[in-house]
mmCIF file of C-alpha atoms in Angstrom:
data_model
loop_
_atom_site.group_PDB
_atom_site.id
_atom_site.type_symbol
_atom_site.label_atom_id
_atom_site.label_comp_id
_atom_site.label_asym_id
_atom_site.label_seq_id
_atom_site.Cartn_x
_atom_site.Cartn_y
_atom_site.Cartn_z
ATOM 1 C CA UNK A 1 9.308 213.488 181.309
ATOM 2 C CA UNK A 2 11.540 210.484 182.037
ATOM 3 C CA UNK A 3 14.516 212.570 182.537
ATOM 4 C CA UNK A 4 12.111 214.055 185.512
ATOM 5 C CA UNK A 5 11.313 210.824 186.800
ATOM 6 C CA UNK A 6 14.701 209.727 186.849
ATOM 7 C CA UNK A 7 16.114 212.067 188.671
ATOM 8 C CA UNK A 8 13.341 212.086 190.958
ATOM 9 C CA UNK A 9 14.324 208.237 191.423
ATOM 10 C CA UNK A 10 17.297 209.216 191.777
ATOM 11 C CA UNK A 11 17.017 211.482 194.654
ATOM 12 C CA UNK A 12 14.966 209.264 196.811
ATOM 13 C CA UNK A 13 17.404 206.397 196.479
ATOM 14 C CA UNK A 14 19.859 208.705 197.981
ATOM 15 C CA UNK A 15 17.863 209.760 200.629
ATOM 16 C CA UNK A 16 16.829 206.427 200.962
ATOM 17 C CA UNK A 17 20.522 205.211 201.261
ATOM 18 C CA UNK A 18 20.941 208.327 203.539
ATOM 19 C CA UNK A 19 18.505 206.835 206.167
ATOM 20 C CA UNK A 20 20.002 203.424 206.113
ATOM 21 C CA UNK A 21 23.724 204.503 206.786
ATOM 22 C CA UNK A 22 22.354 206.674 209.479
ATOM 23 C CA UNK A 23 20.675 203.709 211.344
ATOM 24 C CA UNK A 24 23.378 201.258 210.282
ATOM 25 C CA UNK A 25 25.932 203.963 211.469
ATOM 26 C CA UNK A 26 27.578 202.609 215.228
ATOM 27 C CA UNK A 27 28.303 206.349 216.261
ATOM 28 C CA UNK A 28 25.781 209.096 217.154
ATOM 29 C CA UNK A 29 25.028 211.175 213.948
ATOM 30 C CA UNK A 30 25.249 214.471 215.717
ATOM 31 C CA UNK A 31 28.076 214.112 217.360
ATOM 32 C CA UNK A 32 29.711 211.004 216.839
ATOM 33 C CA UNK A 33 29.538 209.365 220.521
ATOM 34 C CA UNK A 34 29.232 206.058 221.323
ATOM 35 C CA UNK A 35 25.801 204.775 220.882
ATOM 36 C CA UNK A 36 24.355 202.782 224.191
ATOM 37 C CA UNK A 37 21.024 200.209 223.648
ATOM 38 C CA UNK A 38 18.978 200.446 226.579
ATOM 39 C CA UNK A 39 16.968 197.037 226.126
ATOM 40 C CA UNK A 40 14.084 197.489 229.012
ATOM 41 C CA UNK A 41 12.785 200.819 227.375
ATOM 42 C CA UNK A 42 13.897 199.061 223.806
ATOM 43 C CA UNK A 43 15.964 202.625 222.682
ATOM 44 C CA UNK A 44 19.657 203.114 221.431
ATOM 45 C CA UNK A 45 20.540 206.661 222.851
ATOM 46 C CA UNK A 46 23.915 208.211 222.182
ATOM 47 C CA UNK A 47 25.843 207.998 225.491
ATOM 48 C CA UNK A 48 27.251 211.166 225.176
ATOM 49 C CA UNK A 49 24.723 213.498 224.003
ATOM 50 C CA UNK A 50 21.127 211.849 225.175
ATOM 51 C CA UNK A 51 20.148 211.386 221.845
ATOM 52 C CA UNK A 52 17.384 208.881 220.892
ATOM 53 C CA UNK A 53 18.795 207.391 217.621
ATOM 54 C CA UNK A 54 16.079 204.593 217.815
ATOM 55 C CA UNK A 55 12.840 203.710 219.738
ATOM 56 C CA UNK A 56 10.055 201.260 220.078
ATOM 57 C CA UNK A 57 13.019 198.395 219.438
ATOM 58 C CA UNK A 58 12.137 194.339 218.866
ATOM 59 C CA UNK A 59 13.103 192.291 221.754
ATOM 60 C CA UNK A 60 13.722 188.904 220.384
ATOM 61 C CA UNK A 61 13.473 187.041 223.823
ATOM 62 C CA UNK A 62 10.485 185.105 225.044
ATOM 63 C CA UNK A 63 7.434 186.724 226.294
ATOM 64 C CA UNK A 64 7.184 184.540 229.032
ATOM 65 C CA UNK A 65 9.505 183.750 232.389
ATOM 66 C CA UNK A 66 10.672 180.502 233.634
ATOM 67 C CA UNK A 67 12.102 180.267 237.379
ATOM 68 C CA UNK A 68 12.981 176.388 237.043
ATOM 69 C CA UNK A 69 13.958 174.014 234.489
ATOM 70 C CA UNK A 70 10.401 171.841 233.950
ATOM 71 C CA UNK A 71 8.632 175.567 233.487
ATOM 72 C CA UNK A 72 11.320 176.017 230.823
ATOM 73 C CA UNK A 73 10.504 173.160 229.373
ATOM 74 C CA UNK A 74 6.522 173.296 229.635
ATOM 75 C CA UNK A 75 6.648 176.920 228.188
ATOM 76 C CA UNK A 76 9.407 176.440 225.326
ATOM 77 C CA UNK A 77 7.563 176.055 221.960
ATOM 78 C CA UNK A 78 10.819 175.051 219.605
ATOM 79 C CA UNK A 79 12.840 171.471 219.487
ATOM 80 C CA UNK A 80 16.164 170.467 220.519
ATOM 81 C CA UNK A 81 19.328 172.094 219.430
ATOM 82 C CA UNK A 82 20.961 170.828 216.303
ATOM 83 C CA UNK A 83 23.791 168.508 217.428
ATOM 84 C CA UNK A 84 26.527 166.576 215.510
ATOM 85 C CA UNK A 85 25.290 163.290 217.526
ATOM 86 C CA UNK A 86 22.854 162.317 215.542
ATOM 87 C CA UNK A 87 23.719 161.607 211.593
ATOM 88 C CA UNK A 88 20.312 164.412 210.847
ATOM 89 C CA UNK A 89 21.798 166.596 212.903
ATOM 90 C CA UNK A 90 18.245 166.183 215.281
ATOM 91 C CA UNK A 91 16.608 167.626 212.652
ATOM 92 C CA UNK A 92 14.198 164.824 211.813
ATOM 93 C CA UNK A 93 10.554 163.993 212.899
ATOM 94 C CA UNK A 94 10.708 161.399 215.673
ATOM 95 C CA UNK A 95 8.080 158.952 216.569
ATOM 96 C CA UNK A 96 8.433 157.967 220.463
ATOM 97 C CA UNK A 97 8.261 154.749 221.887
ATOM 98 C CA UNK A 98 5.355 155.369 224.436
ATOM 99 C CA UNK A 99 1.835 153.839 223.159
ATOM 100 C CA UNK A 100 -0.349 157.097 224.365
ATOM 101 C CA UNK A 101 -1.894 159.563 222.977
ATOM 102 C CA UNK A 102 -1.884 163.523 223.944
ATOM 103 C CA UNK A 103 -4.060 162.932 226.817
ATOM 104 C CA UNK A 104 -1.753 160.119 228.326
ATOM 105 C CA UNK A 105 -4.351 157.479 227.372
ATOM 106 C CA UNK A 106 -3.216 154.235 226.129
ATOM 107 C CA UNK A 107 -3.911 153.510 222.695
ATOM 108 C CA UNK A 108 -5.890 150.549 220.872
ATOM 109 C CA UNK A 109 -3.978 147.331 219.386
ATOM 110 C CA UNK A 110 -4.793 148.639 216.541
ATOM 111 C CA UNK A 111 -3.418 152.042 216.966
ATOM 112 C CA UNK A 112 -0.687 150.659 217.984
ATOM 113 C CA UNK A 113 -0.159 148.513 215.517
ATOM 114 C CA UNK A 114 -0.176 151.200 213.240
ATOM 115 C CA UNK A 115 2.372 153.632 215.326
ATOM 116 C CA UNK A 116 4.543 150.309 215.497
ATOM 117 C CA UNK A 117 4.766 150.553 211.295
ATOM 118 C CA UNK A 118 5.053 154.272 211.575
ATOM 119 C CA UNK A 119 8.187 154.165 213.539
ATOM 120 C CA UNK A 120 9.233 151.019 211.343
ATOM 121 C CA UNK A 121 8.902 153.319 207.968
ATOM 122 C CA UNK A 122 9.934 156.627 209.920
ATOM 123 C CA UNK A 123 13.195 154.818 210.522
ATOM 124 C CA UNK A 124 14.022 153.649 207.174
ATOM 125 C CA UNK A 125 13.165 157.088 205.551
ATOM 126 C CA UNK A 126 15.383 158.512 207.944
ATOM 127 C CA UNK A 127 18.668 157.583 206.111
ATOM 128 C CA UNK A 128 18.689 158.503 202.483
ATOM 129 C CA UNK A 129 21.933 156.520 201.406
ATOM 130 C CA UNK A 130 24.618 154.342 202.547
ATOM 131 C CA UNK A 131 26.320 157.572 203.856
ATOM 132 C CA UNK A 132 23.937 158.143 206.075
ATOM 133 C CA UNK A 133 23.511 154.791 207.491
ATOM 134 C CA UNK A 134 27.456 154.640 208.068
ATOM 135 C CA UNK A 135 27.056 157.928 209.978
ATOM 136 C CA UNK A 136 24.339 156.562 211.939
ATOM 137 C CA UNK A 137 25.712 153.052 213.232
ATOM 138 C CA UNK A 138 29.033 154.987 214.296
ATOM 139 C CA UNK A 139 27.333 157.679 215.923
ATOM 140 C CA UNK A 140 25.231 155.342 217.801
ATOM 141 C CA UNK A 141 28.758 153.297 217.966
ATOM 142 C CA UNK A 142 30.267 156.521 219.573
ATOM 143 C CA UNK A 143 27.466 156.954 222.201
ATOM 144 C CA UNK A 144 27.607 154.257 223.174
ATOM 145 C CA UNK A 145 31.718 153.606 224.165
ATOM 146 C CA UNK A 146 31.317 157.273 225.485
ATOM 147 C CA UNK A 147 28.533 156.079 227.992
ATOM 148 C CA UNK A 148 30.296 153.069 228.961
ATOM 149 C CA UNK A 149 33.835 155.480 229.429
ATOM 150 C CA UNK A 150 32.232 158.193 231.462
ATOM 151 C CA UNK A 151 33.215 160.683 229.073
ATOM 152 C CA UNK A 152 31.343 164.106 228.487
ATOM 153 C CA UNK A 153 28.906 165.623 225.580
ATOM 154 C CA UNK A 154 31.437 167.824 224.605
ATOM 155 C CA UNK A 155 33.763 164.620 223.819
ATOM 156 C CA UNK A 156 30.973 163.028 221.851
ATOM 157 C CA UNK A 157 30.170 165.793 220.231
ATOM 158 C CA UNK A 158 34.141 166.308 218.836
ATOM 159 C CA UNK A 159 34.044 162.967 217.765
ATOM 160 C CA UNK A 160 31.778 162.930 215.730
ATOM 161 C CA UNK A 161 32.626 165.685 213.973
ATOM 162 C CA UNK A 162 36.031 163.829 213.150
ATOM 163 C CA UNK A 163 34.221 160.682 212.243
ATOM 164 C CA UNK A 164 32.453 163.118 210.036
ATOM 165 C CA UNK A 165 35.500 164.501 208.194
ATOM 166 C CA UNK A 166 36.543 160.985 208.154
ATOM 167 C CA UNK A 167 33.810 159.909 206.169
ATOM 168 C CA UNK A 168 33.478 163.318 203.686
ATOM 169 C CA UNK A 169 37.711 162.681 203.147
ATOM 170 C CA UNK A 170 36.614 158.900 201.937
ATOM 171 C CA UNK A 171 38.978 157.477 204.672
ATOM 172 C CA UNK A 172 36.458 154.705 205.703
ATOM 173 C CA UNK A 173 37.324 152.041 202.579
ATOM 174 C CA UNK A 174 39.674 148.911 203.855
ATOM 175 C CA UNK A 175 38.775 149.738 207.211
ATOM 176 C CA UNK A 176 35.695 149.316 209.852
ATOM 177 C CA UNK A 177 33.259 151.315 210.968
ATOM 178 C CA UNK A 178 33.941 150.303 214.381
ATOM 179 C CA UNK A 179 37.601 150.999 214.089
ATOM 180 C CA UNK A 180 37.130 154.556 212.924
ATOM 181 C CA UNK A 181 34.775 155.399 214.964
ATOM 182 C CA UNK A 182 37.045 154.177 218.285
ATOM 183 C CA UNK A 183 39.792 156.117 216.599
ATOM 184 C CA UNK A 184 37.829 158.994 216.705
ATOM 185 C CA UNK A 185 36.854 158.754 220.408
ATOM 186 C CA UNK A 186 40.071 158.520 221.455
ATOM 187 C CA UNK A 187 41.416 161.203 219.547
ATOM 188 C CA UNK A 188 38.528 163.313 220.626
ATOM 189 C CA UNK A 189 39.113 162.459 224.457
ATOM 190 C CA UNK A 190 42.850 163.113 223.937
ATOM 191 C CA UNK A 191 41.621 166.763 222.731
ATOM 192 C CA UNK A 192 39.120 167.603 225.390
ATOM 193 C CA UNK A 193 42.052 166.949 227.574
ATOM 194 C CA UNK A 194 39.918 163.581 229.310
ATOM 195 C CA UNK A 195 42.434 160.818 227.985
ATOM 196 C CA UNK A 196 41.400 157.257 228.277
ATOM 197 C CA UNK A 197 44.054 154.467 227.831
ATOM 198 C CA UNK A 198 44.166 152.292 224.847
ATOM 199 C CA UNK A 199 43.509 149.246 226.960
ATOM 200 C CA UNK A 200 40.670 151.532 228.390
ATOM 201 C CA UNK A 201 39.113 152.321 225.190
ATOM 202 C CA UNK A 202 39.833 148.687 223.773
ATOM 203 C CA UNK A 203 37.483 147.318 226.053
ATOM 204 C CA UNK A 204 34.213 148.821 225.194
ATOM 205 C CA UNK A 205 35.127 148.777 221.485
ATOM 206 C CA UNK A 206 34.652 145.919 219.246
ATOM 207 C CA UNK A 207 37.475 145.861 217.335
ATOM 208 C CA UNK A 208 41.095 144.770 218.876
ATOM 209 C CA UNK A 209 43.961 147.115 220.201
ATOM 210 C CA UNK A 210 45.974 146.483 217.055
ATOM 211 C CA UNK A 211 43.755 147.813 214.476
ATOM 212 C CA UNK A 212 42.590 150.910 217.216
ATOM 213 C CA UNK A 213 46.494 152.122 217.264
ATOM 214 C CA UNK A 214 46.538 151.814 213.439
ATOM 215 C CA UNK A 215 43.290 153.019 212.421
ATOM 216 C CA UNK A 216 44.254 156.188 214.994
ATOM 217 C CA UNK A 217 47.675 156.903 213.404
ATOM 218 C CA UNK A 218 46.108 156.854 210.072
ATOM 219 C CA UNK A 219 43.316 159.318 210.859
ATOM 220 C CA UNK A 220 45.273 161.613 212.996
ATOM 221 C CA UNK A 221 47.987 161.702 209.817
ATOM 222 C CA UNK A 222 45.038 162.237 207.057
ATOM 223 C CA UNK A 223 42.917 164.459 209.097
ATOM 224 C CA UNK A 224 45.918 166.484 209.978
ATOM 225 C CA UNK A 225 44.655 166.697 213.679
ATOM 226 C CA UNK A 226 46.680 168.443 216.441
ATOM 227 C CA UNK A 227 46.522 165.942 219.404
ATOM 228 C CA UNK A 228 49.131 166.121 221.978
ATOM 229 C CA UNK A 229 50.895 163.884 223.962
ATOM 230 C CA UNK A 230 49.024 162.797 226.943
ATOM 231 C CA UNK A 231 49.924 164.186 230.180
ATOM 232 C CA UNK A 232 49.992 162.027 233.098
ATOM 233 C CA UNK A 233 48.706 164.538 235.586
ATOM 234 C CA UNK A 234 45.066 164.484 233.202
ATOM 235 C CA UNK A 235 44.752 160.709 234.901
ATOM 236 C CA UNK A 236 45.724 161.632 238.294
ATOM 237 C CA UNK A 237 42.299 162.793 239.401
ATOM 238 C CA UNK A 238 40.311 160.279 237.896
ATOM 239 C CA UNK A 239 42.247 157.389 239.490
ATOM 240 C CA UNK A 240 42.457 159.357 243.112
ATOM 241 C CA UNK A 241 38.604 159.336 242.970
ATOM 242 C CA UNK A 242 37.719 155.939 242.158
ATOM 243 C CA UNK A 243 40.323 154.881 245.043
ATOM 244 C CA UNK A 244 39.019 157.200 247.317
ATOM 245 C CA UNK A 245 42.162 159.060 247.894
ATOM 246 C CA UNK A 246 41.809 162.507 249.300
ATOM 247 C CA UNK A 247 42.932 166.319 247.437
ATOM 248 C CA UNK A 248 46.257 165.853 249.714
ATOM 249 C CA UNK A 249 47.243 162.629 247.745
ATOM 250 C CA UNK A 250 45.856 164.198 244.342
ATOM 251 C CA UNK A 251 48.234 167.164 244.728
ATOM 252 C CA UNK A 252 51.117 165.046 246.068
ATOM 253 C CA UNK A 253 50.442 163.018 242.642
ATOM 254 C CA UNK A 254 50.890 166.004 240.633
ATOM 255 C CA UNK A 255 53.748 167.470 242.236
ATOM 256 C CA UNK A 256 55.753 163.818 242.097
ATOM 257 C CA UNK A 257 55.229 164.312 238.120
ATOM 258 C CA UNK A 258 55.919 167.522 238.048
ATOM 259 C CA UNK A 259 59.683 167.004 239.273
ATOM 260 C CA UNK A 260 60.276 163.641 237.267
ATOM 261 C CA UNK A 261 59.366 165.556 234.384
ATOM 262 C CA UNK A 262 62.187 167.835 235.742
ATOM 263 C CA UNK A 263 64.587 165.332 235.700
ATOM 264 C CA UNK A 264 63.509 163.654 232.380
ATOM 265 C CA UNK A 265 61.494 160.509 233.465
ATOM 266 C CA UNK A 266 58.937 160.639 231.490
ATOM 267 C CA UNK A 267 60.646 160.265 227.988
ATOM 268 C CA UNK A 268 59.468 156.886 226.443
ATOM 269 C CA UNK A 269 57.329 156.101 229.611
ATOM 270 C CA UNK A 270 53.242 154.895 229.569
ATOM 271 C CA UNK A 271 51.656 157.939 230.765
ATOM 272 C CA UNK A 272 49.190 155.800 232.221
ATOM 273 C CA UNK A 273 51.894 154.141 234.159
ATOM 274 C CA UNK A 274 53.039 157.232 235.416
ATOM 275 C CA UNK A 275 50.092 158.319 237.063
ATOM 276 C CA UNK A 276 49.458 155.066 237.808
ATOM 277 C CA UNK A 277 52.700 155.368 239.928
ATOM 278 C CA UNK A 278 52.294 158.952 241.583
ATOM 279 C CA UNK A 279 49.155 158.033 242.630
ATOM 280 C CA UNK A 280 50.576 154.816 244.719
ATOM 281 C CA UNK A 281 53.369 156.816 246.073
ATOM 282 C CA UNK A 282 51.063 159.593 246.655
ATOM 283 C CA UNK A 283 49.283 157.423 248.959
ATOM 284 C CA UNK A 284 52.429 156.275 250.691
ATOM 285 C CA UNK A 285 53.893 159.591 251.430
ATOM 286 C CA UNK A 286 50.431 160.816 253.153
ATOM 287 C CA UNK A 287 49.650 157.562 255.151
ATOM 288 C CA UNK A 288 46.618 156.934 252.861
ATOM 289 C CA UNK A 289 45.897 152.997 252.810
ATOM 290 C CA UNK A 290 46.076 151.706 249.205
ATOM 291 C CA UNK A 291 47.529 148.096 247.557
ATOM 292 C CA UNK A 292 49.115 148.220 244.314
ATOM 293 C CA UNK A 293 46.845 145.918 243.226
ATOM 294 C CA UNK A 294 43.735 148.587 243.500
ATOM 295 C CA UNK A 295 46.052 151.398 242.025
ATOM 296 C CA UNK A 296 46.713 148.626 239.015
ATOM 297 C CA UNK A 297 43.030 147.662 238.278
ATOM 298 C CA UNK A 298 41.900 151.146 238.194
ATOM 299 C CA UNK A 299 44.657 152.209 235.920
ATOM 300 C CA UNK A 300 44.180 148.854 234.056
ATOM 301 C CA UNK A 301 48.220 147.682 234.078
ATOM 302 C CA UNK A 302 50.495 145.456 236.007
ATOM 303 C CA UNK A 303 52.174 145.611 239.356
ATOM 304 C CA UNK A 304 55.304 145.389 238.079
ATOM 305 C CA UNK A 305 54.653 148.680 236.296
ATOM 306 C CA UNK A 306 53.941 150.473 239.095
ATOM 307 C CA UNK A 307 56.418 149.440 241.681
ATOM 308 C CA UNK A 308 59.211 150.259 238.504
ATOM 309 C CA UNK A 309 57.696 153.487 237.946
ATOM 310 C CA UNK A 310 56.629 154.394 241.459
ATOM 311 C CA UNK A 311 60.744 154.202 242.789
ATOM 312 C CA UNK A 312 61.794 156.138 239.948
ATOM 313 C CA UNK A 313 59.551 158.974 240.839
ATOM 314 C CA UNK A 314 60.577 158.783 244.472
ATOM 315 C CA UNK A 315 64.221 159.289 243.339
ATOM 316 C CA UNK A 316 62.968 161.800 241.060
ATOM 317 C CA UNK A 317 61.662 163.643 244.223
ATOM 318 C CA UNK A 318 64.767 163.286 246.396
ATOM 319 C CA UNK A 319 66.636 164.562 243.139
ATOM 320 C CA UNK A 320 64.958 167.330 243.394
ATOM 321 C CA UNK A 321 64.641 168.229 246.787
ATOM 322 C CA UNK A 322 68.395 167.902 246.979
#
């Protein structure tokens, strides 16, 4: 009797295995073709016979439709995406700030006393550890030097990931929060291919230029992170806009570093200088009006730079055009 029943068991766990390779199987099972899913009538026919391998499919979208962004938003029943930006990764409950309730009505002093200690203990039960606190105050740190620099979410979010290793590689001990966190900015910025100067990036951080440059080298070196060396031409439409300059000029930048590349100018030179530089003689050579001066307190360095910088890539250009 049990010999029966096992191979009875048998036998249906090979026909059971039988049915799963056939709908785990990416080619038609009668003749092999290429198997097509037709998602409005929720069937995967084969494309080369007709045959229906599978009907009455799930569709995993939304039942509902959304022509603008606030119906989105109205209709959407799930949070925010996870995102590196916050030391939970969003994942937490947060309390808002507004004292209403559902209906929009304001709430009692009472009430709001109570939501006031809600968000008080909500806040502390938010970090777990020291860990977590660290990874909160240089997110927050990160936010807010990226807000201040103009730079992206895709910036932010790349930094904090490498403040992240930073902190998971114990890198952090003998050195700031602050200063890691800047490092980490800049590297990230450098990577996105949106450089900011150090003098740039030294102004919204709190810590000085000195420990920025060393706390960078040491990170890059630790991390093992592949940042390359900055290309003047990434600041060349940055400056242009905040002077006002038009595409002519931009492209008449470019070009200008293009041949004293050519001709080996840029070895050991400030890249920030350089398009600093094309950007002024850009301006010259299409009869745009624009002082060093402006060109140096966009690109945050002296005159002296740019007039030095701004004949060599002139002779660069003549070089060249010889």
């Amino acid at each position: 009797m049990s010999e029966t029943t096992t191979y009875s068991t048998t036998k249906a766990s090979e026909k059971e295995q039988e049915r799963t390779d056939e709908r785990t199987t990416p080619n038609c099972p009668e003749c092999s073709g290429n198997l097509v899913t037709d998602e409005e009538h929720g069937e995967t026919v084969c494309a080369d016979c007709g045959l229906v391998v599978e009907e009455d499919g799930i569709d995993h979208g939304p039942e509902w439709r959304a022509f603008n962004s606030s119906e989105r938003d109205s209709k959407s029943r799930v949070g925010a995406p996870t995102t590196q930006m916050m030391h939970d990764k969003g994942l937490s409950t947060n309390i808002g700030w507004q004292n209403k309730d559902a209906y929009g009505r304001s709430l009692s002093s009472r009430q709001r006393e109570k939501m006031q200690r809600l968000r008080t203990w909500n806040e502390r039960f938010r970090t777990r550890d020291s860990k977590e606190r660290n990874l909160k105050q240089a997110l927050g740190e990160i936010d807010r030097m990226a807000s201040a620099l103009g730079l992206p979410e895709n910036v932010r979010e790349t930094a904090s990931v490498i403040y992240r290793r930073a902190l998971a590689d114990d890198l952090l001990p003998g050195r700031s929060i602050e200063g890691v966190a800047t490092a980490a900015l800049y590297a990230a910025a450098r990577q996105a291919g949106t450089p900011r100067s150090l003098d740039e990036i030294a102004t919204v951080s709190r810590v000085d230029k000195m420990e920025l440059t060393r706390t960078y080298r040491y990170v890059v070196r630790e991390l093992k992170l592949e940042v390359k060396p900055a290309d003047p031409e990434q600041y060349v439409p940055r400056f242009a806009s905040e002077l006002g300059l038009s595409e002519e000029s931009s492209r008449q930048a470019r070009e200008l570093l293009r041949s004293s590349r050519e001709r080996g100018v840029h070895s050991g030179k400030s890249p920030v200088g350089l398009a600093a530089a094309a950007v002024y003689a850009a301006a010259l050579l299409t009869n745009e009006t624009v002082t060093q001066s402006e060109v140096s307190e966009v690109a945050n360095i002296s005159e002296v730079t740019i007039r030095n910088r701004y004949k060599e890539l002139l002779e660069a250009k003549g070089a060249a055009d010889a």
